[in-house]
mmCIF file with all atom_site columns, C-alpha atoms in Angstrom:
data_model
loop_
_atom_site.group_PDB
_atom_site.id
_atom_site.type_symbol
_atom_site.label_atom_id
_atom_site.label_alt_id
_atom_site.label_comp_id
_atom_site.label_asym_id
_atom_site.label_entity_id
_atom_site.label_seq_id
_atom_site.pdbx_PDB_ins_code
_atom_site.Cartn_x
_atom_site.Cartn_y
_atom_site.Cartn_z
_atom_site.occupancy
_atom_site.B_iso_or_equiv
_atom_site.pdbx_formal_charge
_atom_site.auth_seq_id
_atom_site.auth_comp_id
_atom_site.auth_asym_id
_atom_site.auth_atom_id
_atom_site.pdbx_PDB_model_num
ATOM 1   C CA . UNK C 1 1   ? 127.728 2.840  136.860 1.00 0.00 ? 1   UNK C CA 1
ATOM 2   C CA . UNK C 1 2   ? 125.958 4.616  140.003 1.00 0.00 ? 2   UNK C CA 1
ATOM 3   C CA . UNK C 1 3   ? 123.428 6.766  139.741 1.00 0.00 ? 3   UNK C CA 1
ATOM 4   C CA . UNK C 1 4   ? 125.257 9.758  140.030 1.00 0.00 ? 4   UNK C CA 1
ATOM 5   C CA . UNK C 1 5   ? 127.801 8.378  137.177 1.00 0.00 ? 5   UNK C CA 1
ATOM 6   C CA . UNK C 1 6   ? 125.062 8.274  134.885 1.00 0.00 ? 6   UNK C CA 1
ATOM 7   C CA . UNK C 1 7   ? 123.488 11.762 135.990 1.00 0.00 ? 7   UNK C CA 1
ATOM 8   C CA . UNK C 1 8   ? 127.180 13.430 135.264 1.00 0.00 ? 8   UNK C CA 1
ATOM 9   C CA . UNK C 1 9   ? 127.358 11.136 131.502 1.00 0.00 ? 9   UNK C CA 1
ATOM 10  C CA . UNK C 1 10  ? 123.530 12.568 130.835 1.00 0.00 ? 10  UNK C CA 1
ATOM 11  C CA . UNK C 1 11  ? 124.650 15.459 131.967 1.00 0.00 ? 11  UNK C CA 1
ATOM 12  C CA . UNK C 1 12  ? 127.636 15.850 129.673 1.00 0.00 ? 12  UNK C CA 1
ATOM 13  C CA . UNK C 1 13  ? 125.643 14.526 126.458 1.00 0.00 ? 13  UNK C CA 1
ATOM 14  C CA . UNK C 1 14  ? 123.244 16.908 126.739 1.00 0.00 ? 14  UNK C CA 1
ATOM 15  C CA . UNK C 1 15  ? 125.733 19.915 126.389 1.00 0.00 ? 15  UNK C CA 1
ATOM 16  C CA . UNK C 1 16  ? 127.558 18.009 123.585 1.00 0.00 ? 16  UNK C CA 1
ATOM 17  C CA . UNK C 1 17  ? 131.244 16.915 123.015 1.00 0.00 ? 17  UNK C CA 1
ATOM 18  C CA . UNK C 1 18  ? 134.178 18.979 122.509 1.00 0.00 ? 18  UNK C CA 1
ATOM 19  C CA . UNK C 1 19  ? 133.714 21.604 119.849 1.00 0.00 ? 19  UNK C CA 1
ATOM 20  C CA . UNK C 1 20  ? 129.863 21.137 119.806 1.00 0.00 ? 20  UNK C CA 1
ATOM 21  C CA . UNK C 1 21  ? 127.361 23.609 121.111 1.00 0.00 ? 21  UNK C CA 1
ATOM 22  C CA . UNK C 1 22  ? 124.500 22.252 122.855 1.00 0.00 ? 22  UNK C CA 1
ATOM 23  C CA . UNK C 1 23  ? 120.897 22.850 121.258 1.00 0.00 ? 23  UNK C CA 1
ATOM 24  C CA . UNK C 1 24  ? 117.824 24.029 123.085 1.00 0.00 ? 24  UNK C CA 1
ATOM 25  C CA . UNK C 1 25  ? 115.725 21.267 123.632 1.00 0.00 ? 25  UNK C CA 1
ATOM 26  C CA . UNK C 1 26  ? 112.619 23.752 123.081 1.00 0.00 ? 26  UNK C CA 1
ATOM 27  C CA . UNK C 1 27  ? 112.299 26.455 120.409 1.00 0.00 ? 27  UNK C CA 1
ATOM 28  C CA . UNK C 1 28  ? 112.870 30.096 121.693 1.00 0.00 ? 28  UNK C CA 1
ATOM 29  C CA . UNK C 1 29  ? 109.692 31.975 121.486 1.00 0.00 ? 29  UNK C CA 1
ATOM 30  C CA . UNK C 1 30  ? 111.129 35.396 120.008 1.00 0.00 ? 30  UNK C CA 1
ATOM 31  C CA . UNK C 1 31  ? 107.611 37.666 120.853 1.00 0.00 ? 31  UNK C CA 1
ATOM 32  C CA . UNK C 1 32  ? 108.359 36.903 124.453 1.00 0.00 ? 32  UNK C CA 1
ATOM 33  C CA . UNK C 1 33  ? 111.908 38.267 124.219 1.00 0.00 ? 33  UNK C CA 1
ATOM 34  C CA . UNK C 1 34  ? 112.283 41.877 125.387 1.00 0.00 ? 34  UNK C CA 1
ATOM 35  C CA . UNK C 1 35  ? 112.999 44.526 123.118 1.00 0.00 ? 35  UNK C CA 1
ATOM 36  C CA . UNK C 1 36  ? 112.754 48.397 123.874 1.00 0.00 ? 36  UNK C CA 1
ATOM 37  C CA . UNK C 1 37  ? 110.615 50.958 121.953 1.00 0.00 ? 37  UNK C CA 1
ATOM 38  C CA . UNK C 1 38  ? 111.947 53.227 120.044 1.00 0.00 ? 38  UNK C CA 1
ATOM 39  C CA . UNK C 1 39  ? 112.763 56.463 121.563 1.00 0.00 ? 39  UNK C CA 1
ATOM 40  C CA . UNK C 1 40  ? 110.075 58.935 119.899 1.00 0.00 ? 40  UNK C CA 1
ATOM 41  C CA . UNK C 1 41  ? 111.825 61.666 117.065 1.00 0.00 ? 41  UNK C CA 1
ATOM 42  C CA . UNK C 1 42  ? 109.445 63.910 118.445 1.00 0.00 ? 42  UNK C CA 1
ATOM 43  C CA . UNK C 1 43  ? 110.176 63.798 122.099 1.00 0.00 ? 43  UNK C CA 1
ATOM 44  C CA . UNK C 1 44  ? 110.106 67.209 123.901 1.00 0.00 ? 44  UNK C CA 1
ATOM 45  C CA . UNK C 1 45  ? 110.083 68.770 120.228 1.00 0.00 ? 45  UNK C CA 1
ATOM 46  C CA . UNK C 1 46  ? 109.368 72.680 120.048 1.00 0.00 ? 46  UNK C CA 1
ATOM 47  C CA . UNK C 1 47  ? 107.928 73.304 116.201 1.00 0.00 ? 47  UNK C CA 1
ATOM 48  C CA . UNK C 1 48  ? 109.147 76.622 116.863 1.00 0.00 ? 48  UNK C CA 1
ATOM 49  C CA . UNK C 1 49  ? 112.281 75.551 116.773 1.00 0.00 ? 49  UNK C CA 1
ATOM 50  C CA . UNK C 1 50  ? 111.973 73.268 113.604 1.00 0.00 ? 50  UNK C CA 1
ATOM 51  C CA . UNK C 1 51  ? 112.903 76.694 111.583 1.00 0.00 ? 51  UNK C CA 1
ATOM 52  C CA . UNK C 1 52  ? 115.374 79.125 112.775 1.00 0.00 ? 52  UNK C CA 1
ATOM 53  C CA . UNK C 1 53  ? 114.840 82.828 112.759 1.00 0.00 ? 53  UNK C CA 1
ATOM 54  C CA . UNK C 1 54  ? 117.349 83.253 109.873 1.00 0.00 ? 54  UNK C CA 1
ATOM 55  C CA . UNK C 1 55  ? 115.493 80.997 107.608 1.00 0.00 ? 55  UNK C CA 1
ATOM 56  C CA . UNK C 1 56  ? 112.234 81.907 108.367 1.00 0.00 ? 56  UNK C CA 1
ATOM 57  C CA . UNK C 1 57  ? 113.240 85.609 107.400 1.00 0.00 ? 57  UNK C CA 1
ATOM 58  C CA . UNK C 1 58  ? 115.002 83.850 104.110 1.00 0.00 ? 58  UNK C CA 1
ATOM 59  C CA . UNK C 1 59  ? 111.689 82.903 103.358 1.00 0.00 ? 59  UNK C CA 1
ATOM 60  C CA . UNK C 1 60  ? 109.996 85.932 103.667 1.00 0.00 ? 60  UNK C CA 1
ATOM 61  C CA . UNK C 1 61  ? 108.314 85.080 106.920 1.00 0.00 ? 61  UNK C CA 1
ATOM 62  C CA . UNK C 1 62  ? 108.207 87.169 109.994 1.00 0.00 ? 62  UNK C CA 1
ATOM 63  C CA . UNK C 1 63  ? 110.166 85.477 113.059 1.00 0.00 ? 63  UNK C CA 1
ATOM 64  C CA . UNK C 1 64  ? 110.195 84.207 115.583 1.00 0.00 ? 64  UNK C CA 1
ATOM 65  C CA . UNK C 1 65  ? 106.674 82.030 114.803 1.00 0.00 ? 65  UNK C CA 1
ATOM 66  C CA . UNK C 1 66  ? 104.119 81.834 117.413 1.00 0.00 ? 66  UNK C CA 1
ATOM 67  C CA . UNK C 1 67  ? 103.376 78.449 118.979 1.00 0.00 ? 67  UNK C CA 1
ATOM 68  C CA . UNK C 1 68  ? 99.568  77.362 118.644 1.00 0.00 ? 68  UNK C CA 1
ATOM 69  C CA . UNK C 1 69  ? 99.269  73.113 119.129 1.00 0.00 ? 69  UNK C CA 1
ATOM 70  C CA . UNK C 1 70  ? 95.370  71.756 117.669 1.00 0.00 ? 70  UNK C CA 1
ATOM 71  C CA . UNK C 1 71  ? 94.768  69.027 119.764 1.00 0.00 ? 71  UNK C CA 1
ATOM 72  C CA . UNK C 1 72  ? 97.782  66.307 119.938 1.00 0.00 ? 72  UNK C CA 1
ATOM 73  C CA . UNK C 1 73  ? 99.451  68.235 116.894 1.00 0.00 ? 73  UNK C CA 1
ATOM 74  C CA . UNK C 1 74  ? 102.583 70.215 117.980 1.00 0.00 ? 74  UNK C CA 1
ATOM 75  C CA . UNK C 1 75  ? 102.636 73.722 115.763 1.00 0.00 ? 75  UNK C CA 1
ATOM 76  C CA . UNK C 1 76  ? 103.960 76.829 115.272 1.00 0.00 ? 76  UNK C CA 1
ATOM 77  C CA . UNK C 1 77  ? 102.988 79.718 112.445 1.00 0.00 ? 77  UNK C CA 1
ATOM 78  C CA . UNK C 1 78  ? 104.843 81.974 111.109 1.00 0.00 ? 78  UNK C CA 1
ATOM 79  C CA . UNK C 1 79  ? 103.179 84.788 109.467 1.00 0.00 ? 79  UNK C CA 1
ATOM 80  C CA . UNK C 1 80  ? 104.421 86.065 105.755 1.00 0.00 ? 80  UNK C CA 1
ATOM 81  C CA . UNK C 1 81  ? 106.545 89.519 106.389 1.00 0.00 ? 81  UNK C CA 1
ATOM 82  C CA . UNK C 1 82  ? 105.192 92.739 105.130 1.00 0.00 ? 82  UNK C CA 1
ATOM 83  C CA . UNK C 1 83  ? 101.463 93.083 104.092 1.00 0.00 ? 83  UNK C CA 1
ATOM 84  C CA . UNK C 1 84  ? 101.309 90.293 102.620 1.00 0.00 ? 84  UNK C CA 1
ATOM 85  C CA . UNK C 1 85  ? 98.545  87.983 103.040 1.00 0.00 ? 85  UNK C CA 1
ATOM 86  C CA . UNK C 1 86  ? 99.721  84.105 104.292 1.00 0.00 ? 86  UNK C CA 1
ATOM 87  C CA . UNK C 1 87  ? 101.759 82.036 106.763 1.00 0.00 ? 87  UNK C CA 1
ATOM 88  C CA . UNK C 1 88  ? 103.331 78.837 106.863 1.00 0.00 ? 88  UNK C CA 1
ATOM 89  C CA . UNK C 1 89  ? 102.895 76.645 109.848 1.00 0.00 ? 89  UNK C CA 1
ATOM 90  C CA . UNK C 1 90  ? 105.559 73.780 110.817 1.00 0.00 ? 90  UNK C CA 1
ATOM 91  C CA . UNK C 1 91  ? 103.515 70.910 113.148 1.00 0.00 ? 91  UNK C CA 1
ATOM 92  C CA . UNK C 1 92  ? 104.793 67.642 114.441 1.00 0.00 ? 92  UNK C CA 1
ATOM 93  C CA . UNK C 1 93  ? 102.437 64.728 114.723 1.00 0.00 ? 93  UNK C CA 1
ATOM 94  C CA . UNK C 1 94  ? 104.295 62.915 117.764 1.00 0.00 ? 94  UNK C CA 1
ATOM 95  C CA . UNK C 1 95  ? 101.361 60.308 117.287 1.00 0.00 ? 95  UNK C CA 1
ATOM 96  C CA . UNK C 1 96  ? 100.933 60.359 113.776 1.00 0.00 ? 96  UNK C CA 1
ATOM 97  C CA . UNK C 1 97  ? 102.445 58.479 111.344 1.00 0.00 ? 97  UNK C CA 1
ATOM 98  C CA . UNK C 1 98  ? 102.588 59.741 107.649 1.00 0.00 ? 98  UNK C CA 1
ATOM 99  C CA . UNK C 1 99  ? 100.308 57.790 106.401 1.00 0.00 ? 99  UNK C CA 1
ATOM 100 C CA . UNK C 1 100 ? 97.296  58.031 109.195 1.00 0.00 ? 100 UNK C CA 1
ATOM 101 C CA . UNK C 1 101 ? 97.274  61.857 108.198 1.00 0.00 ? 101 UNK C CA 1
ATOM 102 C CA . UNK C 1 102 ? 94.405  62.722 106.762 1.00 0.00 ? 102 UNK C CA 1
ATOM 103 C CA . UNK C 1 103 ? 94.055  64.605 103.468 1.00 0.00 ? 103 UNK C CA 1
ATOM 104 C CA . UNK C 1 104 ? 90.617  64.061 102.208 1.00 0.00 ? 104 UNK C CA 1
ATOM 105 C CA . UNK C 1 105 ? 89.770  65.939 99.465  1.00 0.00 ? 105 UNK C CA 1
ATOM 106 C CA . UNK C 1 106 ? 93.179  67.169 98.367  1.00 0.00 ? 106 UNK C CA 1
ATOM 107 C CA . UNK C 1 107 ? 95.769  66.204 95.903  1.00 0.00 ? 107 UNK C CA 1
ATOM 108 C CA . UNK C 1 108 ? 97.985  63.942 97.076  1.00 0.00 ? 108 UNK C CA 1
ATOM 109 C CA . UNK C 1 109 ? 101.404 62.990 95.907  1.00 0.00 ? 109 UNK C CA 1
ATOM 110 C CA . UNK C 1 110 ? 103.998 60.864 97.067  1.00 0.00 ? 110 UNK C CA 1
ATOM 111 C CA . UNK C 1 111 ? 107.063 62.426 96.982  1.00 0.00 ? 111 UNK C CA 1
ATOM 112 C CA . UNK C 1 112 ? 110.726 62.377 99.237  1.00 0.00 ? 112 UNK C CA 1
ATOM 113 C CA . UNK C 1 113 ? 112.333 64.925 100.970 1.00 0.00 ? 113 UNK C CA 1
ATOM 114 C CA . UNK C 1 114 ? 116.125 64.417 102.008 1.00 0.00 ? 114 UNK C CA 1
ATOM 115 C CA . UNK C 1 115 ? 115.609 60.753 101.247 1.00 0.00 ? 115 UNK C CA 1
ATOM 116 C CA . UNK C 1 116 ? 112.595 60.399 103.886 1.00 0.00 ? 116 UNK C CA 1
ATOM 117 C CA . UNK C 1 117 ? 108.934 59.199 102.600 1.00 0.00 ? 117 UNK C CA 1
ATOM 118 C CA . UNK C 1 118 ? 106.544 62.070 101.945 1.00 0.00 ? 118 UNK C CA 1
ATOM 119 C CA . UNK C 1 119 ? 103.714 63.701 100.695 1.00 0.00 ? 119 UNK C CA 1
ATOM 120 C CA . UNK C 1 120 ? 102.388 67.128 98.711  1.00 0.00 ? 120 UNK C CA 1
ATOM 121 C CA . UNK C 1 121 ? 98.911  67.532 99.519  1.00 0.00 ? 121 UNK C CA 1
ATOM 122 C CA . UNK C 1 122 ? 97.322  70.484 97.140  1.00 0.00 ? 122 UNK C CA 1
ATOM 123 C CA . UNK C 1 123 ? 93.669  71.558 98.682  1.00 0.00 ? 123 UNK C CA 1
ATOM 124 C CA . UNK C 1 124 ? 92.893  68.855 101.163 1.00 0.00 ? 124 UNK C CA 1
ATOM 125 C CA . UNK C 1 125 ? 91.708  72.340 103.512 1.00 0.00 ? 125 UNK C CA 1
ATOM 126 C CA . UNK C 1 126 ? 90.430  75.264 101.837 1.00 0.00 ? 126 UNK C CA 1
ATOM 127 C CA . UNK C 1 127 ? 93.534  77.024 99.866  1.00 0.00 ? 127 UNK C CA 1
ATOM 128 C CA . UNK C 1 128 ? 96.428  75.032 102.017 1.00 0.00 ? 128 UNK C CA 1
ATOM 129 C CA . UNK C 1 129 ? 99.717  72.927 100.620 1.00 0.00 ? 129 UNK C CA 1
ATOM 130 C CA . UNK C 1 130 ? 100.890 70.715 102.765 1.00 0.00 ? 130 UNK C CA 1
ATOM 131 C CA . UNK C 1 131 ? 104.401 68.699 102.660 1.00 0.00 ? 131 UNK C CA 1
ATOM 132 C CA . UNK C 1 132 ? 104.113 65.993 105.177 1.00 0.00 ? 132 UNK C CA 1
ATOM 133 C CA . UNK C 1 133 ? 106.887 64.148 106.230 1.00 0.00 ? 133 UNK C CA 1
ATOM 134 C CA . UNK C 1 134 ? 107.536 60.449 108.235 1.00 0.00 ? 134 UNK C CA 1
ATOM 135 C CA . UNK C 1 135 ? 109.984 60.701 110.219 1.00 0.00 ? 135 UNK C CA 1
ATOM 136 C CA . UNK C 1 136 ? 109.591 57.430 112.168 1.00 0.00 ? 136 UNK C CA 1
ATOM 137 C CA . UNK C 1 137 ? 107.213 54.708 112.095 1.00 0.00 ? 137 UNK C CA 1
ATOM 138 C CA . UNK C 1 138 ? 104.494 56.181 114.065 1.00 0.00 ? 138 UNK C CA 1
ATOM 139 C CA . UNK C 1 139 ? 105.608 60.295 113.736 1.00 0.00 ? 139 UNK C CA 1
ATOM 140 C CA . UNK C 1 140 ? 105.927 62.712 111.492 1.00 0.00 ? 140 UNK C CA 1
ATOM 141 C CA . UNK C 1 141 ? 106.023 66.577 110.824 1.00 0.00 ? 141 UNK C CA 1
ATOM 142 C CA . UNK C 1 142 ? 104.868 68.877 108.475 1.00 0.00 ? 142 UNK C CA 1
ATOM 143 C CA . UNK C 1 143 ? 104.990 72.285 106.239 1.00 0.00 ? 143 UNK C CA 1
ATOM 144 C CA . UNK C 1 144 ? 101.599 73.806 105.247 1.00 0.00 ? 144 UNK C CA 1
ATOM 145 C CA . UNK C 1 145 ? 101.771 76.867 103.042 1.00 0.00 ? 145 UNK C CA 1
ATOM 146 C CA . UNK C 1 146 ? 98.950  79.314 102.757 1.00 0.00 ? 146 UNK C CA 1
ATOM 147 C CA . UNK C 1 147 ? 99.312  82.184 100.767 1.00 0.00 ? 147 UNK C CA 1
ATOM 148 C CA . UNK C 1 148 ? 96.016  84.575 100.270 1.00 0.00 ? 148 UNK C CA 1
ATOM 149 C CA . UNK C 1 149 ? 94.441  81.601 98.161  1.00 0.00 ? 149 UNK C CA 1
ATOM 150 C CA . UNK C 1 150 ? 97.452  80.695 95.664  1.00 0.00 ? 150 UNK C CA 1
ATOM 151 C CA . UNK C 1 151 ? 97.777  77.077 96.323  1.00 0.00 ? 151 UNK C CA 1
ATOM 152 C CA . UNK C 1 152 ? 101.192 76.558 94.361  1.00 0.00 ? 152 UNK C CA 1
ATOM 153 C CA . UNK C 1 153 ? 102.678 79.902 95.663  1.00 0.00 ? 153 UNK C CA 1
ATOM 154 C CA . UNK C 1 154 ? 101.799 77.728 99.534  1.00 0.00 ? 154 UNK C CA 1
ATOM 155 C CA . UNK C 1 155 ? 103.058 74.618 98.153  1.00 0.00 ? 155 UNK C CA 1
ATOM 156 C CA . UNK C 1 156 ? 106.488 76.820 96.776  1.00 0.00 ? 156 UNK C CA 1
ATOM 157 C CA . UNK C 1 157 ? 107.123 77.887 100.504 1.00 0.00 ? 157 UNK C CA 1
ATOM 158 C CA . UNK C 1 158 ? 105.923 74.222 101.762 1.00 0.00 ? 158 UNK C CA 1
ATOM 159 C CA . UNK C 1 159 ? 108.528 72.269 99.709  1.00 0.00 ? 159 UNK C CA 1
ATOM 160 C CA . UNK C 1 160 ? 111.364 75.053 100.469 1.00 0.00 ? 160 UNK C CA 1
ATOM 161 C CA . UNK C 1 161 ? 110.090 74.897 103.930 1.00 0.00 ? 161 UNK C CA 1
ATOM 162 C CA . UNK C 1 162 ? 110.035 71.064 104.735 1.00 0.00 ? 162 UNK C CA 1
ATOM 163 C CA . UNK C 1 163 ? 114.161 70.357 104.599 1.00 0.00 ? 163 UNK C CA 1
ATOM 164 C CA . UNK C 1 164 ? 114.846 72.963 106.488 1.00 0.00 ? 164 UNK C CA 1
ATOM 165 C CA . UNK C 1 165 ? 112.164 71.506 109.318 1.00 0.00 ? 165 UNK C CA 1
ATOM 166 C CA . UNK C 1 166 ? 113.486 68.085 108.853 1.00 0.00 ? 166 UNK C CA 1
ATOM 167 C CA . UNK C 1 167 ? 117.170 69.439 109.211 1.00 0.00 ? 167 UNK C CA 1
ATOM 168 C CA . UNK C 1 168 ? 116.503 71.059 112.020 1.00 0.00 ? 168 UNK C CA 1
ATOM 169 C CA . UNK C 1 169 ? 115.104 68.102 113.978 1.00 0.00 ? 169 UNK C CA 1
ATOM 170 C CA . UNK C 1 170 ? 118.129 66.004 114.038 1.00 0.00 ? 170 UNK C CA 1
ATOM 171 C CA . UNK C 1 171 ? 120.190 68.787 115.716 1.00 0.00 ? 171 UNK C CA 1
#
């Protein structure tokens, strides 16, 4: 055979016969493949709009709720109706994820709301109950209740708070 006969026959055996697929003669290195991040939950969210008018008002809060961010920390308060002393605020951590929160010197429990990994936090600042939410691996959002010092009665408006918020992020 010439040389170019036995170029095409090495050529041919190294894609394999009929009905065989050829192997890679060097194992794929998968962290080199590209894959795409992604797309943030919290991308361009307004916390504002995390709670509607209607159910703030069903919740005895005065609406619409005034935007006030604290540092990276998207938020928005809205302030208990009447004379009543309290608010609850709705934030999204777009660079947070649930569990780099930090709750020092509260009560925390692991809980779920609408089938998403959370937390109750009782007291981690001053009279505040917090129900923290992931809602990807590296976000998440929150409902802190504060209501003139009662702890439970902020943690009652938290947890009826929270699946509204989350609700109202996938729309």
């Amino acid at each position: 055979m010439g040389g170019v006969g036995v170029a095409l026959v090495l050529a041919v055996s190294a894609c394999g016969g009929p009905g065989q697929t050829a192997e890679p003669s060097e194992p794929v290195d998968s962290s080199t493949a590209t894959s795409e991040e992604p797309a943030s939950v919290l991308a361009g969210v307004d916390p504002c709009q995390l709670l509607t008018d209607g159910e703030a008002r069903e919740l005895g809060l005065e609406a619409p709720g005034q935007r006030r961010d604290i540092s990276k920390t998207l938020s928005c308060r809205f302030r208990v109706a009447g004379d009543g002393p309290g608010q609850l605020a709705v934030s999204a951590s777009p660079d947070r994820a649930l569990d780099e929160l930090n709750f020092s010197g509260g009560d925390v429990q692991d809980t779920e709301v609408a089938g998403k990994k959370a937390k109750i936090v009782r007291g981690a600042t001053a009279d505040i109950c917090t129900v923290a939410i992931a809602v990807s691996p590296t976000e998440s959002v929150s409902a802190d209740g504060n209501i003139g010092g009662d702890v439970e009665a902020g943690c009652r408006l938290a947890e009826q708070a929270a699946p509204l918020v989350l609700a109202n992020l996938s729309k």
